[in-house]
Amino acid sequence: MKIAMIGTGYVGLVSGVCFSDFGHEVVCVDKDPAKIAKLKDGKVPIFEPGLEALMARNVAAGRLSFTLDLAEAMRDAEAVFIAVGTPTRRGDGHADLTYVMAAAEEIAHALDHYAVVVTKSTVPIGTNRKVAEVIRHANPAADFDVASNPEFLREGAAIDDFMRPDRVVVGLDSERAKKIMSDIYRPLFLRDFPIVYTGLESAEMIKYAANAFLATKITFINEIAALCERVGADIKAVSKGMGLDGRIGNKFLHAGPGYGGSCFPKDTKALARMGQDHASPIQIVETVIKVNDETKRRMIEKIEDLCEGSCRGKTVAVLGVTFKPNTDDMRDAPSLTIVPALIGAGAKVRVVDPEGRREGEHLLPGVTWMEDAYEAAEGAEALVILTEWNEFRALDLQRLAGLMAVPRLADLRNVYEPDVVRAAGFVACEAVGRRLEGLPGRGLNEETDNEETGGAAVLVEEPARETAELQPGE
Ligand SMILES: NC(=O)c1ccc[n+]([C@@H]2O[C@H](COP(=O)([O-])OP(=O)(O)OC[C@H]3O[C@@H](n4cnc5c(N)ncnc54)[C@H](O)[C@@H]3O)[C@@H](O)[C@H]2O)c1
């Protein structure tokens, strides 16, 4: 098959590279000359594990190329994929379809043979039909069908997700288009990955409903985590105990600083707006959006509590600023709320991130970038784990504590067990959804702690034992 892919961002580039690896002939097109120049030079403009090698292999095999010229990309193409951004529209929360409609218009002018115009971007229900109208209006002679093919890949694991998907969703209403789409996805169909064919509207809705459900699951566990802190339960044990129920599942049950990223924030907002526009509000999702904002604010309070009520004048080292590990994507990352709030509260903020600096340098003014966690910790009065990159999962905590002016830790991803943190020499610690017994989260000294516990002996072993009891097989 011959495929044109419009947009070489996180979705378009991965999809284009993977389709070429299926054996199709793919031309990727982007408007951004710097991106295309990089790609022609064999370099991937984003950080996505494994992508550069897979791209090189398919370029070398002559199946994959890059261009700025859409008409050239579309020559003889049986399918044209739109994989451009659909950010939140300023002011009202709707998805901004400017890029999608501009791409549709450009496709219309270049369409001189039958092709399926496939929308891979996440778009509101009804958009595929609007894409068809735009093309028909701009080129009444155009011979084409539209198809909706939302993408479910996760940044950081994008290639594996594309090559081994839970399912592929294809919305269409033409047999001719179905034949082409099934040929494109045949390599996955032959390996028994489910391909779900639906109408256009259902395919569009599946994507929003799936993302909103996942955002709800994360937000649910974050709210349970807040209550755990009040009642003395441990969210890690609670998540484990819940997640082992096959009806619930253990994914997306990790408490943390709130969801962020390129999809959940904008897609939940767009779905909520669609519900309001159609007088069928999705109240759960409206609440999820609100609670997620509160969750991020709660993290700021935690860090302030850790710093004995105020960060003013204190040096705070933040580990990880991308919205999750294994990506350089900073879109709507919790760090973009938390770090400026710390600076606003008078903290001197140092940050470390293995891949986030390129984007982060414009987005986080006023921070000092450090090379690694140990450099960042030197002389600091609080250390915050905000994104759980692998290199922050196996830190030498004792060394860190020794380097800090006051060894305090806000472990906002619950990476470390309380007894390990304490044994390493930290004098105060905050986590999410678990009270670190024996380590005061609020205040540093014995007295504060004794006041809080009414002078009772602190039970250091309890959370660790509770978790251990819940290991599978025991
Ligand atoms: N990022 C993800 O993890 C993810 C996952 C699933 C779905 N999605 C959806 O996929 C879509 C794309 O997301 P992304 O993260 O890849 O976006 P992105 O911003 O990384 O990439 C979009 C690219 O499209 C290019 N572009 C815009 N208009 C163009 C045009 N007319 N012609 C050629 N190129 C053009 C831009 O220059 C940019 O390189 C969005 O709708 C998003 O919601 C994203």
Coordinates of C-alpha atoms and ligand atoms in Angstrom, one line a residue:
M1 CA 0.0 0.0 0.0
K2 CA 1.1 3.6 -0.6
I3 CA 0.4 5.9 2.3
A4 CA 0.8 9.6 2.9
M5 CA 1.1 10.7 6.6
I6 CA 0.3 14.3 7.4
G7 CA 2.1 15.5 10.6
T8 CA 5.3 14.0 11.9
G9 CA 4.6 14.5 15.6
Y10 CA 4.4 11.8 18.3
V11 CA 1.5 10.1 16.5
G12 CA 2.2 10.8 12.8
L13 CA 5.9 9.9 12.9
V14 CA 5.4 6.7 14.9
S15 CA 2.5 5.6 12.7
G16 CA 4.4 6.4 9.5
V17 CA 7.5 4.5 10.7
C18 CA 5.5 1.5 11.9
F19 CA 3.3 1.3 8.7
S20 CA 6.6 1.3 6.6
D21 CA 7.8 -1.5 8.9
F22 CA 4.6 -3.4 7.9
G23 CA 6.0 -3.2 4.4
H24 CA 3.9 -0.3 3.1
E25 CA 5.4 2.6 1.2
V26 CA 5.0 5.7 3.4
V27 CA 5.8 9.3 2.7
C28 CA 5.6 11.6 5.8
V29 CA 4.8 15.2 5.4
D30 CA 5.1 18.1 7.8
K31 CA 4.8 21.9 7.5
D32 CA 7.8 22.4 9.8
P33 CA 10.9 22.7 7.7
A34 CA 13.2 22.1 10.7
K35 CA 11.5 18.8 11.5
I36 CA 11.6 17.6 7.9
A37 CA 15.3 18.6 7.6
K38 CA 16.1 16.6 10.7
L39 CA 14.2 13.6 9.6
K40 CA 15.9 13.6 6.2
D41 CA 19.1 13.7 8.1
G42 CA 18.1 10.5 9.9
K43 CA 17.4 12.2 13.2
V44 CA 14.1 11.9 15.2
P45 CA 12.9 15.4 16.4
I46 CA 11.2 13.9 19.5
F47 CA 12.4 11.4 22.2
E48 CA 10.7 8.1 21.7
P49 CA 12.6 4.9 22.6
G50 CA 13.5 2.7 19.6
L51 CA 12.1 5.1 17.0
E52 CA 15.4 6.3 15.4
A53 CA 16.6 2.7 14.7
L54 CA 13.3 1.6 13.3
M55 CA 13.1 4.7 11.1
A56 CA 16.6 4.2 9.8
R57 CA 15.8 0.6 8.9
N58 CA 12.8 1.5 6.8
V59 CA 14.5 4.5 5.2
A60 CA 17.3 2.2 4.2
A61 CA 14.8 -0.3 2.8
G62 CA 13.4 2.5 0.6
R63 CA 9.9 2.3 2.1
L64 CA 10.0 5.6 4.1
S65 CA 10.7 9.1 3.1
F66 CA 10.0 12.7 4.3
T67 CA 8.9 15.8 2.5
L68 CA 7.4 19.3 2.9
D69 CA 5.3 18.9 -0.2
L70 CA 1.9 17.3 0.4
A71 CA 1.1 16.8 -3.3
E72 CA 4.3 14.8 -3.7
A73 CA 3.4 12.7 -0.6
M74 CA 0.0 12.0 -2.0
R75 CA 1.1 10.9 -5.5
D76 CA -0.5 7.5 -6.0
A77 CA -1.3 7.2 -2.3
E78 CA -4.3 4.9 -1.5
A79 CA -4.7 6.4 1.9
V80 CA -3.9 9.8 3.3
F81 CA -3.7 10.0 7.1
I82 CA -4.3 13.2 9.0
A83 CA -2.2 13.1 12.2
V84 CA -1.9 16.8 13.1
G85 CA -2.5 18.3 16.6
T86 CA -5.9 19.0 18.1
P87 CA -5.1 21.1 21.1
T88 CA -7.6 22.8 23.4
R89 CA -9.1 25.8 21.7
R90 CA -8.3 29.0 23.7
G91 CA -11.1 30.1 26.0
D92 CA -13.8 27.4 25.6
G93 CA -12.3 23.9 26.1
H94 CA -13.3 22.6 22.7
A95 CA -10.8 20.8 20.5
D96 CA -9.2 23.2 18.1
L97 CA -9.7 21.8 14.6
T98 CA -7.8 24.5 12.7
Y99 CA -5.0 22.1 11.8
V100 CA -7.3 19.3 10.8
M101 CA -9.4 21.4 8.6
A102 CA -6.4 23.1 7.0
A103 CA -5.0 19.7 6.2
A104 CA -8.4 18.6 4.7
E105 CA -8.3 21.7 2.5
E106 CA -4.8 20.9 1.3
I107 CA -5.7 17.3 0.6
A108 CA -8.6 18.4 -1.5
H109 CA -6.4 20.5 -3.8
A110 CA -3.9 17.6 -4.2
L111 CA -6.5 14.8 -4.7
D112 CA -6.4 13.7 -8.3
H113 CA -7.2 10.0 -7.8
Y114 CA -9.4 7.9 -5.4
A115 CA -8.0 7.8 -1.8
V116 CA -9.2 7.2 1.7
V117 CA -8.8 10.3 3.9
V118 CA -8.2 8.8 7.4
T119 CA -8.3 11.0 10.5
K120 CA -5.8 9.6 13.1
S121 CA -5.9 12.8 15.2
T122 CA -8.3 12.7 18.1
V123 CA -11.3 14.7 16.9
P124 CA -14.8 15.5 18.2
I125 CA -17.8 13.5 17.1
G126 CA -18.9 14.6 13.7
T127 CA -15.5 15.9 12.5
N128 CA -14.9 13.2 9.9
R129 CA -18.1 14.2 8.2
K130 CA -17.0 17.8 8.3
V131 CA -13.6 16.8 6.8
A132 CA -15.6 15.2 3.9
E133 CA -17.6 18.4 3.5
V134 CA -14.5 20.6 3.4
I135 CA -12.9 18.4 0.7
R136 CA -16.1 18.2 -1.3
H137 CA -16.5 22.0 -1.1
A138 CA -12.8 22.7 -2.1
N139 CA -12.8 20.1 -4.9
P140 CA -16.2 19.0 -6.0
A141 CA -14.6 16.4 -8.4
A142 CA -12.6 14.7 -5.7
D143 CA -13.1 10.9 -5.5
F144 CA -12.6 9.8 -1.9
D145 CA -14.0 8.3 1.3
V146 CA -13.3 9.3 4.8
A147 CA -12.3 7.0 7.7
S148 CA -11.8 7.5 11.4
N149 CA -8.8 5.6 12.8
P150 CA -8.1 7.0 16.3
E151 CA -4.7 6.2 17.8
F152 CA -4.2 4.7 21.2
L153 CA -0.4 4.6 21.5
R154 CA 1.3 5.8 24.7
E155 CA 4.3 8.0 24.4
G156 CA 7.3 6.2 25.8
A157 CA 6.0 2.8 24.6
A158 CA 4.7 4.0 21.3
I159 CA 6.3 1.5 18.9
D160 CA 5.2 -1.5 21.0
D161 CA 1.7 -0.1 21.4
F162 CA 1.4 0.4 17.6
M163 CA 2.9 -2.9 16.7
R164 CA 1.0 -4.9 19.4
P165 CA -2.2 -2.9 20.0
D166 CA -5.0 -4.0 22.3
R167 CA -7.2 -3.1 19.3
V168 CA -7.4 -1.0 16.2
V169 CA -10.5 1.0 15.7
V170 CA -11.7 1.9 12.2
G171 CA -14.8 4.0 11.6
L172 CA -16.2 4.2 8.0
D173 CA -19.2 3.9 5.9
S174 CA -17.8 2.6 2.6
E175 CA -16.8 -0.9 1.5
R176 CA -14.2 0.5 -0.8
A177 CA -12.5 2.3 2.1
K178 CA -12.9 -0.8 4.3
K179 CA -10.9 -2.9 1.8
I180 CA -8.0 -0.3 1.8
M181 CA -8.0 0.0 5.6
S182 CA -8.1 -3.8 6.1
D183 CA -5.1 -4.1 3.7
I184 CA -3.2 -1.5 5.6
Y185 CA -3.8 -3.3 8.9
R186 CA -3.5 -6.8 7.5
P187 CA -0.2 -7.5 9.3
L188 CA -1.9 -6.9 12.6
F189 CA -5.1 -8.8 11.6
L190 CA -2.9 -11.8 10.6
R191 CA -1.4 -11.8 14.1
D192 CA -4.9 -11.8 15.7
F193 CA -4.9 -8.3 17.0
P194 CA -8.6 -7.2 17.1
I195 CA -9.7 -4.7 14.4
V196 CA -13.0 -3.1 15.4
Y197 CA -15.0 -1.7 12.4
T198 CA -17.7 0.8 13.4
G199 CA -19.4 3.8 12.0
L200 CA -17.6 7.2 11.9
E201 CA -19.3 8.6 15.0
S202 CA -18.7 5.5 17.1
A203 CA -15.0 5.4 16.3
E204 CA -14.6 9.1 17.2
M205 CA -16.5 8.5 20.5
I206 CA -14.5 5.4 21.4
K207 CA -11.3 7.5 21.6
Y208 CA -12.8 10.2 23.8
A209 CA -14.6 7.7 26.0
A210 CA -11.5 5.5 26.5
N211 CA -9.3 8.5 27.4
A212 CA -11.9 10.0 29.7
F213 CA -12.3 6.6 31.4
L214 CA -8.6 6.3 32.0
A215 CA -8.4 9.8 33.3
T216 CA -11.3 9.0 35.7
K217 CA -9.5 5.9 37.0
I218 CA -6.4 7.9 37.8
T219 CA -8.4 10.6 39.4
F220 CA -10.4 8.2 41.4
I221 CA -7.3 6.6 42.9
N222 CA -5.9 10.1 43.6
E223 CA -9.0 11.0 45.6
I224 CA -8.9 7.7 47.5
A225 CA -5.2 8.5 48.2
A226 CA -6.1 11.8 49.8
L227 CA -8.6 10.0 52.1
C228 CA -6.0 7.3 52.9
E229 CA -3.7 10.0 54.2
R230 CA -6.4 11.1 56.6
V231 CA -7.4 7.7 57.9
G232 CA -4.1 6.0 58.0
A233 CA -4.5 3.6 55.1
D234 CA -1.7 3.0 52.5
I235 CA -2.7 3.7 48.9
K236 CA -0.1 1.2 47.6
A237 CA -1.8 -1.6 49.5
V238 CA -5.2 -0.3 48.6
S239 CA -4.4 -0.1 44.8
K240 CA -2.9 -3.6 45.0
G241 CA -5.9 -5.0 46.7
M242 CA -8.3 -3.3 44.3
G243 CA -6.3 -4.0 41.2
L244 CA -6.2 -7.8 41.7
D245 CA -9.9 -7.8 41.1
G246 CA -10.1 -8.7 37.4
R247 CA -13.1 -6.5 36.9
I248 CA -11.0 -3.5 38.0
G249 CA -7.5 -4.3 36.8
N250 CA -4.3 -3.0 38.1
K251 CA -3.5 -0.4 35.4
F252 CA -3.9 3.3 36.0
L253 CA -4.3 2.8 39.8
H254 CA -1.1 4.5 40.8
A255 CA -1.7 7.5 43.0
G256 CA 0.4 10.5 42.0
P257 CA 0.4 14.3 41.4
G258 CA -2.5 14.3 38.9
Y259 CA -2.7 13.4 35.2
G260 CA -1.1 15.6 32.5
G261 CA 0.3 15.1 29.1
S262 CA -0.7 15.7 25.5
C263 CA -4.1 13.9 25.6
F264 CA -6.0 13.4 28.9
P265 CA -6.3 17.1 29.8
K266 CA -7.4 18.3 26.4
D267 CA -9.6 15.2 25.6
T268 CA -11.5 15.3 28.9
K269 CA -12.2 19.0 28.4
A270 CA -13.3 18.5 24.8
L271 CA -15.6 15.6 25.9
A272 CA -17.1 17.7 28.7
R273 CA -17.8 20.5 26.2
M274 CA -19.4 18.1 23.7
G275 CA -21.7 16.9 26.5
Q276 CA -22.7 20.4 27.4
D277 CA -23.3 21.4 23.7
H278 CA -25.6 18.4 23.2
A279 CA -27.5 18.9 26.5
S280 CA -26.1 15.6 27.8
P281 CA -23.4 16.7 30.2
I282 CA -20.8 14.1 31.2
Q283 CA -20.8 15.1 34.9
I284 CA -18.3 12.5 35.9
V285 CA -15.7 13.9 33.5
E286 CA -16.5 17.5 34.5
T287 CA -15.7 16.4 38.1
V288 CA -12.6 14.6 37.1
I289 CA -11.2 17.7 35.5
K290 CA -11.9 19.7 38.7
V291 CA -10.5 17.0 41.0
N292 CA -7.3 16.7 38.9
D293 CA -6.7 20.4 39.2
E294 CA -7.2 20.1 43.0
T295 CA -4.8 17.1 43.1
K296 CA -2.0 19.2 41.5
R297 CA -2.7 22.0 44.1
R298 CA -2.6 19.4 46.9
M299 CA 1.0 18.5 45.8
I300 CA 2.0 22.1 46.2
E301 CA 0.6 22.1 49.7
K302 CA 2.5 18.9 50.5
I303 CA 5.8 20.4 49.5
E304 CA 5.1 23.5 51.5
D305 CA 4.1 21.3 54.5
L306 CA 7.3 19.4 54.0
C307 CA 9.3 22.7 54.2
E308 CA 7.7 23.4 57.6
G309 CA 4.9 25.5 56.1
S310 CA 6.8 27.7 53.7
C311 CA 9.3 27.2 50.8
R312 CA 10.3 30.9 51.0
G313 CA 14.1 31.2 50.5
K314 CA 14.5 27.4 50.5
T315 CA 16.3 25.5 47.7
V316 CA 14.0 22.8 46.3
A317 CA 15.3 20.1 43.9
V318 CA 12.7 18.7 41.5
L319 CA 13.5 15.4 39.9
G320 CA 11.5 14.9 36.6
V321 CA 9.4 17.5 34.8
T322 CA 8.1 15.7 31.7
F323 CA 4.5 14.5 32.2
K324 CA 5.7 10.9 32.4
P325 CA 9.0 9.0 32.0
N326 CA 10.4 8.0 28.6
T327 CA 9.2 11.1 26.8
D328 CA 10.4 14.6 26.3
D329 CA 6.7 15.8 26.1
M330 CA 5.9 18.6 28.5
R331 CA 2.4 19.3 27.4
D332 CA 0.2 19.9 30.5
A333 CA 2.8 18.2 32.7
P334 CA 2.0 18.6 36.4
S335 CA 5.4 20.3 36.7
L336 CA 4.0 23.3 34.8
T337 CA 1.6 23.9 37.7
I338 CA 3.8 22.8 40.6
V339 CA 7.2 24.4 39.7
P340 CA 5.9 27.9 39.0
A341 CA 3.8 27.7 42.3
L342 CA 7.0 26.9 44.2
I343 CA 8.8 29.8 42.6
G344 CA 5.9 32.0 43.4
A345 CA 6.1 30.9 47.0
G346 CA 9.7 32.1 47.1
A347 CA 11.5 28.8 46.6
K348 CA 14.8 28.5 44.6
V349 CA 14.0 25.7 42.3
R350 CA 16.5 23.3 40.7
V351 CA 15.3 20.8 38.2
V352 CA 16.7 17.6 36.6
D353 CA 15.2 15.7 33.7
P354 CA 16.8 13.2 31.3
E355 CA 14.9 14.5 28.3
G356 CA 12.8 17.4 29.4
R357 CA 15.3 20.2 29.2
R358 CA 14.9 21.2 25.5
E359 CA 11.1 21.9 26.0
G360 CA 11.4 22.8 29.7
E361 CA 13.8 25.6 29.2
H362 CA 11.1 27.8 27.7
L363 CA 8.3 26.5 29.8
L364 CA 9.9 26.8 33.2
P365 CA 11.6 30.1 33.4
G366 CA 13.4 30.9 36.6
V367 CA 14.6 27.4 37.4
T368 CA 18.2 26.2 37.5
W369 CA 18.9 23.1 35.4
M370 CA 21.2 20.5 36.9
E371 CA 22.9 17.5 35.4
D372 CA 21.8 14.8 37.9
A373 CA 19.9 14.2 41.1
Y374 CA 23.0 14.4 43.3
E375 CA 24.1 17.8 41.9
A376 CA 20.6 19.1 42.4
A377 CA 20.4 17.8 45.9
E378 CA 23.6 19.5 47.1
G379 CA 22.7 22.0 49.8
A380 CA 19.0 21.7 49.0
E381 CA 16.3 21.7 51.7
A382 CA 13.8 19.6 49.9
L383 CA 13.9 17.0 47.2
V384 CA 10.7 16.3 45.1
I385 CA 10.3 13.2 42.9
L386 CA 7.8 14.4 40.3
T387 CA 8.3 12.1 37.3
E388 CA 9.4 8.5 38.0
W389 CA 12.2 8.1 35.4
N390 CA 14.1 4.9 35.9
E391 CA 17.2 6.8 37.0
F392 CA 15.1 8.3 39.9
R393 CA 13.9 4.8 40.9
A394 CA 17.3 3.6 42.1
L395 CA 18.8 6.6 43.8
D396 CA 21.4 6.3 46.5
L397 CA 19.2 7.9 49.1
Q398 CA 21.9 7.9 51.8
R399 CA 24.2 9.8 49.5
L400 CA 21.4 12.2 48.7
A401 CA 20.5 12.8 52.3
G402 CA 24.2 13.4 53.1
L403 CA 24.4 16.1 50.4
M404 CA 21.3 18.0 51.4
A405 CA 21.3 20.9 53.8
V406 CA 18.1 19.4 55.3
P407 CA 17.2 16.0 53.9
R408 CA 13.5 16.1 53.2
L409 CA 11.7 14.2 50.5
A410 CA 8.4 14.6 48.7
D411 CA 8.0 11.3 46.9
L412 CA 5.0 12.2 44.7
R413 CA 5.2 8.9 42.8
N414 CA 5.5 6.6 45.8
V415 CA 8.8 5.2 44.5
Y416 CA 10.4 4.5 47.8
E417 CA 9.3 2.6 50.9
P418 CA 9.1 4.6 54.1
D419 CA 11.6 2.4 56.1
V420 CA 14.2 2.8 53.3
V421 CA 13.7 6.6 53.3
R422 CA 14.1 6.8 57.0
A423 CA 17.1 4.5 57.2
A424 CA 18.8 6.6 54.5
G425 CA 18.8 9.6 56.9
F426 CA 15.8 11.6 55.7
V427 CA 14.3 13.6 58.5
A428 CA 10.9 14.3 56.8
C429 CA 9.0 12.8 54.0
E430 CA 5.7 13.3 52.2
A431 CA 4.3 10.7 49.8
V432 CA 0.9 10.3 48.1
G433 CA -1.8 8.4 49.9
R434 CA 0.3 7.0 52.7
R435 CA 1.5 8.4 55.9
L436 CA 5.1 7.6 56.3
E437 CA 4.9 6.4 59.9
G438 CA 8.0 7.3 61.9
L439 CA 8.8 10.1 59.4
P440 CA 6.9 13.3 60.0
G441 CA 5.5 14.7 56.9
R442 CA 4.6 18.0 58.5
G443 CA 7.5 19.4 60.5
L444 CA 10.9 17.9 61.3
N445 CA 11.4 17.2 64.9
E446 CA 10.3 14.6 67.4
E447 CA 8.2 17.1 69.2
T448 CA 6.0 18.0 66.2
D449 CA 5.6 14.3 65.5
N450 CA 4.8 13.5 69.1
E451 CA 2.2 16.2 69.1
E452 CA 0.6 14.8 66.1
T453 CA 0.6 11.2 67.4
G454 CA -0.3 12.3 70.9
G455 CA 3.1 11.1 72.0
A456 CA 2.4 7.5 71.0
A457 CA 5.2 5.3 69.8
V458 CA 5.4 5.5 66.0
L459 CA 4.8 2.3 64.1
V460 CA 7.5 2.2 61.5
E461 CA 7.0 -1.3 60.3
E462 CA 3.2 -1.2 59.7
P463 CA 3.0 0.1 56.0
A464 CA 5.8 -2.2 54.9
R465 CA 4.2 -5.3 56.4
E466 CA 0.8 -4.4 55.1
T467 CA 2.2 -4.2 51.5
A468 CA 4.2 -7.4 51.9
E469 CA 1.1 -9.3 53.0
L470 CA -0.6 -8.4 49.8
Q471 CA 2.1 -9.8 47.4
P472 CA 0.5 -12.3 45.0
G473 CA 0.9 -15.9 46.0
E474 CA 1.0 -15.2 49.7
Ligands
LIG1 N1 0.8 12.2 21.6 C1 0.1 11.2 21.9 O1 0.5 10.4 22.8 C2 -1.2 10.8 21.2 C3 -1.8 9.6 21.4 C4 -3.0 9.3 20.7 C5 -3.6 10.3 20.0 N2 -3.0 11.5 19.8 C6 -3.7 12.5 19.0 O2 -2.9 12.5 17.7 C7 -2.9 13.9 17.2 C8 -1.5 14.3 17.0 O3 -0.9 14.4 18.2 P1 0.7 14.6 18.4 O4 1.0 14.5 19.8 O5 1.4 13.7 17.4 O6 0.8 16.1 17.9 P2 2.2 16.9 17.6 O7 1.9 18.3 17.9 O8 3.4 16.2 18.2 O9 2.4 16.8 16.0 C9 1.6 17.4 15.0 C10 2.4 17.7 13.8 O10 1.6 18.0 12.7 C11 2.2 19.0 11.9 N3 1.2 19.7 11.1 C12 0.2 20.5 11.5 N4 -0.5 20.9 10.5 C13 0.0 20.4 9.4 C14 -0.3 20.4 8.0 N5 -1.3 21.1 7.5 N6 0.5 19.7 7.1 C15 1.6 19.0 7.6 N7 1.9 18.9 8.9 C16 1.2 19.6 9.8 C17 2.9 19.9 13.0 O11 4.0 20.6 12.4 C18 3.4 18.8 13.9 O12 4.7 18.3 13.6 C19 -3.7 14.7 18.2 O13 -5.1 14.8 17.8 C20 -3.7 13.9 19.5 O14 -4.7 14.1 20.3 C21 -1.8 11.8 20.4

